[in-house]
mmCIF file of C-alpha atoms in Angstrom:
data_model
loop_
_atom_site.group_PDB
_atom_site.id
_atom_site.type_symbol
_atom_site.label_atom_id
_atom_site.label_comp_id
_atom_site.label_asym_id
_atom_site.label_seq_id
_atom_site.Cartn_x
_atom_site.Cartn_y
_atom_site.Cartn_z
ATOM 1 C CA MET A 155 103.563 99.750 96.587
ATOM 2 C CA GLN A 156 100.990 98.880 93.996
ATOM 3 C CA LEU A 157 102.114 95.248 94.112
ATOM 4 C CA ALA A 158 101.962 95.211 97.906
ATOM 5 C CA ASN A 159 98.434 96.651 97.923
ATOM 6 C CA ARG A 160 97.420 94.111 95.294
ATOM 7 C CA ALA A 161 98.813 91.309 97.471
ATOM 8 C CA VAL A 162 96.789 92.512 100.476
ATOM 9 C CA THR A 163 93.651 92.681 98.344
ATOM 10 C CA GLU A 164 94.250 89.186 96.947
ATOM 11 C CA VAL A 165 94.747 87.773 100.448
ATOM 12 C CA ARG A 166 91.557 89.463 101.665
ATOM 13 C CA ARG A 167 89.550 88.144 98.709
ATOM 14 C CA ARG A 168 90.980 84.622 98.906
ATOM 15 C CA MET A 169 90.402 84.371 102.644
ATOM 16 C CA THR A 170 86.829 85.606 102.286
ATOM 17 C CA VAL A 171 86.060 83.037 99.598
ATOM 18 C CA THR A 172 87.682 80.153 101.493
ATOM 19 C CA GLN A 173 86.174 81.020 104.880
ATOM 20 C CA ARG A 174 82.744 82.284 103.858
ATOM 21 C CA GLY A 175 82.311 80.298 100.653
ATOM 22 C CA ARG A 176 81.388 83.385 98.681
ATOM 23 C CA ARG A 177 82.674 86.781 97.592
ATOM 24 C CA GLY A 178 82.752 89.599 100.101
ATOM 25 C CA ARG A 179 79.599 91.570 100.819
ATOM 26 C CA GLY A 180 78.933 94.943 102.323
ATOM 27 C CA SER A 181 77.995 93.279 105.586
ATOM 28 C CA ASP A 182 81.432 91.649 105.933
ATOM 29 C CA PRO A 183 83.882 93.610 108.123
ATOM 30 C CA GLU A 184 86.865 92.699 105.943
ATOM 31 C CA TRP A 185 85.035 93.984 102.868
ATOM 32 C CA ARG A 186 84.037 97.259 104.558
ATOM 33 C CA MET A 187 87.655 98.063 105.406
ATOM 34 C CA ARG A 188 89.091 97.145 101.989
ATOM 35 C CA ASN A 189 90.091 100.757 101.263
ATOM 36 C CA ARG A 190 91.664 101.235 104.675
ATOM 37 C CA LEU A 191 93.797 98.123 104.128
ATOM 38 C CA THR A 192 95.455 99.716 101.104
ATOM 39 C CA ARG A 193 96.126 103.027 102.820
ATOM 40 C CA SER A 194 99.396 103.754 104.578
ATOM 41 C CA ALA A 195 99.265 103.573 108.359
ATOM 42 C CA ALA A 196 101.464 106.682 108.481
ATOM 43 C CA ARG A 197 98.727 108.628 106.686
ATOM 44 C CA MET A 198 95.922 107.409 108.937
ATOM 45 C CA SER A 199 95.066 108.681 112.364
ATOM 46 C CA GLY A 200 95.893 106.435 115.289
ATOM 47 C CA LYS A 201 92.233 105.670 115.977
ATOM 48 C CA HIS A 202 91.748 104.418 112.408
ATOM 49 C CA VAL A 203 94.786 102.145 112.649
ATOM 50 C CA ASP A 204 93.568 100.858 116.025
ATOM 51 C CA ARG A 205 90.083 100.253 114.602
ATOM 52 C CA LEU A 206 91.560 98.358 111.642
ATOM 53 C CA VAL A 207 93.676 96.115 113.880
ATOM 54 C CA ASP A 208 90.798 95.589 116.342
ATOM 55 C CA THR A 209 88.429 94.662 113.506
ATOM 56 C CA LEU A 210 90.907 92.140 112.104
ATOM 57 C CA ASP A 211 91.507 90.700 115.585
ATOM 58 C CA ALA A 212 87.742 90.340 116.095
ATOM 59 C CA LEU A 213 87.370 88.257 112.931
ATOM 60 C CA PRO A 214 87.790 84.483 113.128
ATOM 61 C CA ALA A 215 91.525 83.723 113.273
ATOM 62 C CA ALA A 216 91.478 81.861 109.953
ATOM 63 C CA LEU A 217 90.194 85.038 108.296
ATOM 64 C CA GLY A 218 91.697 87.932 110.254
ATOM 65 C CA VAL A 219 95.249 86.695 110.922
ATOM 66 C CA PRO A 220 96.266 86.239 107.248
ATOM 67 C CA ILE A 221 94.824 89.628 106.302
ATOM 68 C CA LEU A 222 96.621 91.300 109.216
ATOM 69 C CA THR A 223 99.866 89.518 108.264
ATOM 70 C CA ALA A 224 99.581 90.742 104.671
ATOM 71 C CA TRP A 225 98.819 94.274 105.860
ATOM 72 C CA ASN A 226 101.828 94.248 108.201
ATOM 73 C CA ALA A 227 104.101 93.025 105.381
ATOM 74 C CA LYS A 228 102.817 95.852 103.198
ATOM 75 C CA GLU A 229 103.586 98.330 105.977
ATOM 76 C CA ASP A 230 107.088 96.858 106.369
ATOM 77 C CA LEU A 231 107.702 97.410 102.659
ATOM 78 C CA LEU A 232 106.329 100.926 102.940
ATOM 79 C CA ASP A 233 108.746 101.636 105.824
ATOM 80 C CA LEU A 234 111.596 100.403 103.641
ATOM 81 C CA LEU A 235 110.596 102.602 100.697
ATOM 82 C CA ALA A 236 110.114 105.608 102.978
ATOM 83 C CA VAL A 237 113.877 105.923 103.506
ATOM 84 C CA ALA A 238 114.349 106.925 99.857
ATOM 85 C CA ARG A 239 116.201 110.210 99.342
ATOM 86 C CA THR A 240 117.229 110.353 103.023
ATOM 87 C CA GLN A 241 120.769 108.985 102.562
ATOM 88 C CA PRO A 242 120.056 105.916 104.702
ATOM 89 C CA ASN A 243 122.947 103.882 106.012
ATOM 90 C CA ARG A 244 123.386 100.300 104.853
ATOM 91 C CA GLU A 245 122.540 98.721 108.195
ATOM 92 C CA HIS A 246 119.208 100.541 108.447
ATOM 93 C CA VAL A 247 118.170 99.498 104.927
ATOM 94 C CA HIS A 248 119.303 95.934 105.609
ATOM 95 C CA ARG A 249 117.343 95.827 108.877
ATOM 96 C CA LEU A 250 114.138 97.050 107.185
ATOM 97 C CA LEU A 251 114.579 94.652 104.265
ATOM 98 C CA HIS A 252 115.226 91.739 106.621
ATOM 99 C CA ARG A 253 112.076 92.594 108.610
ATOM 100 C CA PHE A 254 110.025 92.533 105.393
ATOM 101 C CA TYR A 255 111.538 89.246 104.177
ATOM 102 C CA ALA A 256 111.162 87.616 107.618
ATOM 103 C CA ARG A 257 107.476 88.507 107.785
ATOM 104 C CA CYS A 258 106.866 87.170 104.278
ATOM 105 C CA ALA A 259 108.831 83.963 104.964
ATOM 106 C CA ALA A 260 107.059 83.347 108.277
ATOM 107 C CA SER A 261 103.674 83.416 106.600
ATOM 108 C CA ASP A 262 102.220 80.646 104.499
ATOM 109 C CA LEU A 263 100.593 83.124 102.128
ATOM 110 C CA PRO A 264 101.577 82.592 98.476
ATOM 111 C CA GLU A 265 100.760 86.233 97.722
ATOM 112 C CA LEU A 266 103.438 87.414 100.163
ATOM 113 C CA HIS A 267 105.949 84.898 98.849
ATOM 114 C CA ARG A 268 105.335 86.206 95.331
ATOM 115 C CA LEU A 269 105.721 89.801 96.548
ATOM 116 C CA ALA A 270 109.000 88.961 98.324
ATOM 117 C CA THR A 271 110.287 87.218 95.179
ATOM 118 C CA THR A 272 109.439 90.274 93.094
ATOM 119 C CA ILE A 273 111.228 92.573 95.551
ATOM 120 C CA GLU A 274 114.238 90.255 95.519
ATOM 121 C CA THR A 275 114.302 90.255 91.709
ATOM 122 C CA TRP A 276 114.136 94.043 91.504
ATOM 123 C CA TRP A 277 116.276 94.713 94.593
ATOM 124 C CA PRO A 278 119.299 96.185 92.754
ATOM 125 C CA HIS A 279 117.054 98.786 91.142
ATOM 126 C CA ILE A 280 115.103 99.465 94.332
ATOM 127 C CA HIS A 281 118.338 99.827 96.291
ATOM 128 C CA ALA A 282 119.690 102.256 93.697
ATOM 129 C CA PHE A 283 116.552 104.359 94.103
ATOM 130 C CA LEU A 284 116.759 104.248 97.904
ATOM 131 C CA THR A 285 120.370 105.391 97.977
ATOM 132 C CA THR A 286 120.433 107.865 95.081
ATOM 133 C CA GLY A 287 116.808 108.946 94.735
ATOM 134 C CA ILE A 288 117.127 108.717 90.956
ATOM 135 C CA THR A 289 114.316 107.039 89.026
ATOM 136 C CA ASN A 290 113.554 106.371 85.397
ATOM 137 C CA ALA A 291 110.102 107.959 85.698
ATOM 138 C CA GLY A 292 110.876 110.640 83.088
ATOM 139 C CA SER A 293 111.913 108.167 80.416
ATOM 140 C CA GLU A 294 108.980 105.882 81.255
ATOM 141 C CA GLY A 295 106.600 108.829 80.832
ATOM 142 C CA THR A 296 108.141 109.756 77.501
ATOM 143 C CA ASN A 297 107.903 106.149 76.305
ATOM 144 C CA ARG A 298 104.228 106.088 77.284
ATOM 145 C CA VAL A 299 103.566 109.263 75.256
ATOM 146 C CA ILE A 300 105.424 107.823 72.250
ATOM 147 C CA LYS A 301 103.417 104.594 72.378
ATOM 148 C CA THR A 302 100.152 106.513 72.656
ATOM 149 C CA ILE A 303 100.980 108.743 69.695
ATOM 150 C CA ALA A 304 102.140 105.750 67.647
ATOM 151 C CA ARG A 305 98.879 103.972 68.471
ATOM 152 C CA ASP A 306 96.885 107.041 67.394
ATOM 153 C CA ALA A 307 98.862 107.242 64.137
ATOM 154 C CA TYR A 308 98.444 103.540 63.359
ATOM 155 C CA GLY A 309 97.522 103.042 59.746
ATOM 156 C CA PHE A 310 99.149 106.213 58.463
ATOM 157 C CA ARG A 311 101.015 105.483 55.266
ATOM 158 C CA ASN A 312 103.736 108.035 55.834
ATOM 159 C CA PRO A 313 106.261 106.946 58.508
ATOM 160 C CA ASP A 314 107.851 110.404 58.432
ATOM 161 C CA ASN A 315 104.520 111.844 59.518
ATOM 162 C CA GLN A 316 104.355 109.414 62.435
ATOM 163 C CA ARG A 317 107.916 110.312 63.524
ATOM 164 C CA LEU A 318 107.063 114.016 63.303
ATOM 165 C CA ARG A 319 103.952 113.534 65.433
ATOM 166 C CA THR A 320 105.967 111.623 68.026
ATOM 167 C CA ARG A 321 108.741 114.216 68.146
ATOM 168 C CA THR A 322 106.213 117.043 68.435
ATOM 169 C CA ALA A 323 104.388 115.324 71.281
ATOM 170 C CA THR A 324 107.557 114.759 73.292
ATOM 171 C CA THR A 325 109.149 118.202 72.986
ATOM 172 C CA ARG A 326 109.073 120.560 75.927
ATOM 173 C CA ARG A 327 107.292 123.304 74.008
ATOM 174 C CA HIS A 328 104.411 120.991 73.162
ATOM 175 C CA ARG A 329 104.074 119.876 76.802
ATOM 176 C CA GLY A 330 103.819 123.489 77.950
ATOM 177 C CA HIS A 331 107.182 123.835 79.706
ATOM 178 C CA LEU A 332 108.411 126.759 77.604
ATOM 179 C CA ASN A 333 106.571 129.902 76.701
ATOM 180 C CA PRO A 334 106.246 130.473 72.962
ATOM 181 C CA ALA A 335 108.636 133.127 71.653
#
């Protein structure tokens, strides 16, 4: 979702620069709703979603239509990812994925094409997450801790010390999961 939100933000910024000839300002409607564009429509009230769509429709078409297209593609991807851990059937996942790809292909926005290419590249992993609900978040978190500790210990002359610090930082007792005996 971070990539999808980044794509929406890049479209909004690029359209503002090309249409207004400058960066966005507080007086620009598309700049004022920048945070709302990155929020999920499912987590907003209906009046906020309606206000967002109405504001984008009220903008000049060259500015509002691409931003609305990018926002809709982001929402399509969010709908696809929302079926994770629900044991979705293949047809439903395929339908949601096709809707996302069709919206990206129908647009002439390079940001959406890049997002669709990234999703296509990572699709086997995304599909595995959608169907099984299993992620590699735990190992990624442990790797982050190890890299941080190794960075802190940079310059130590004793590699055994560095290994000990890393092992200590990644044990459950150190992270507070077990009570000391």
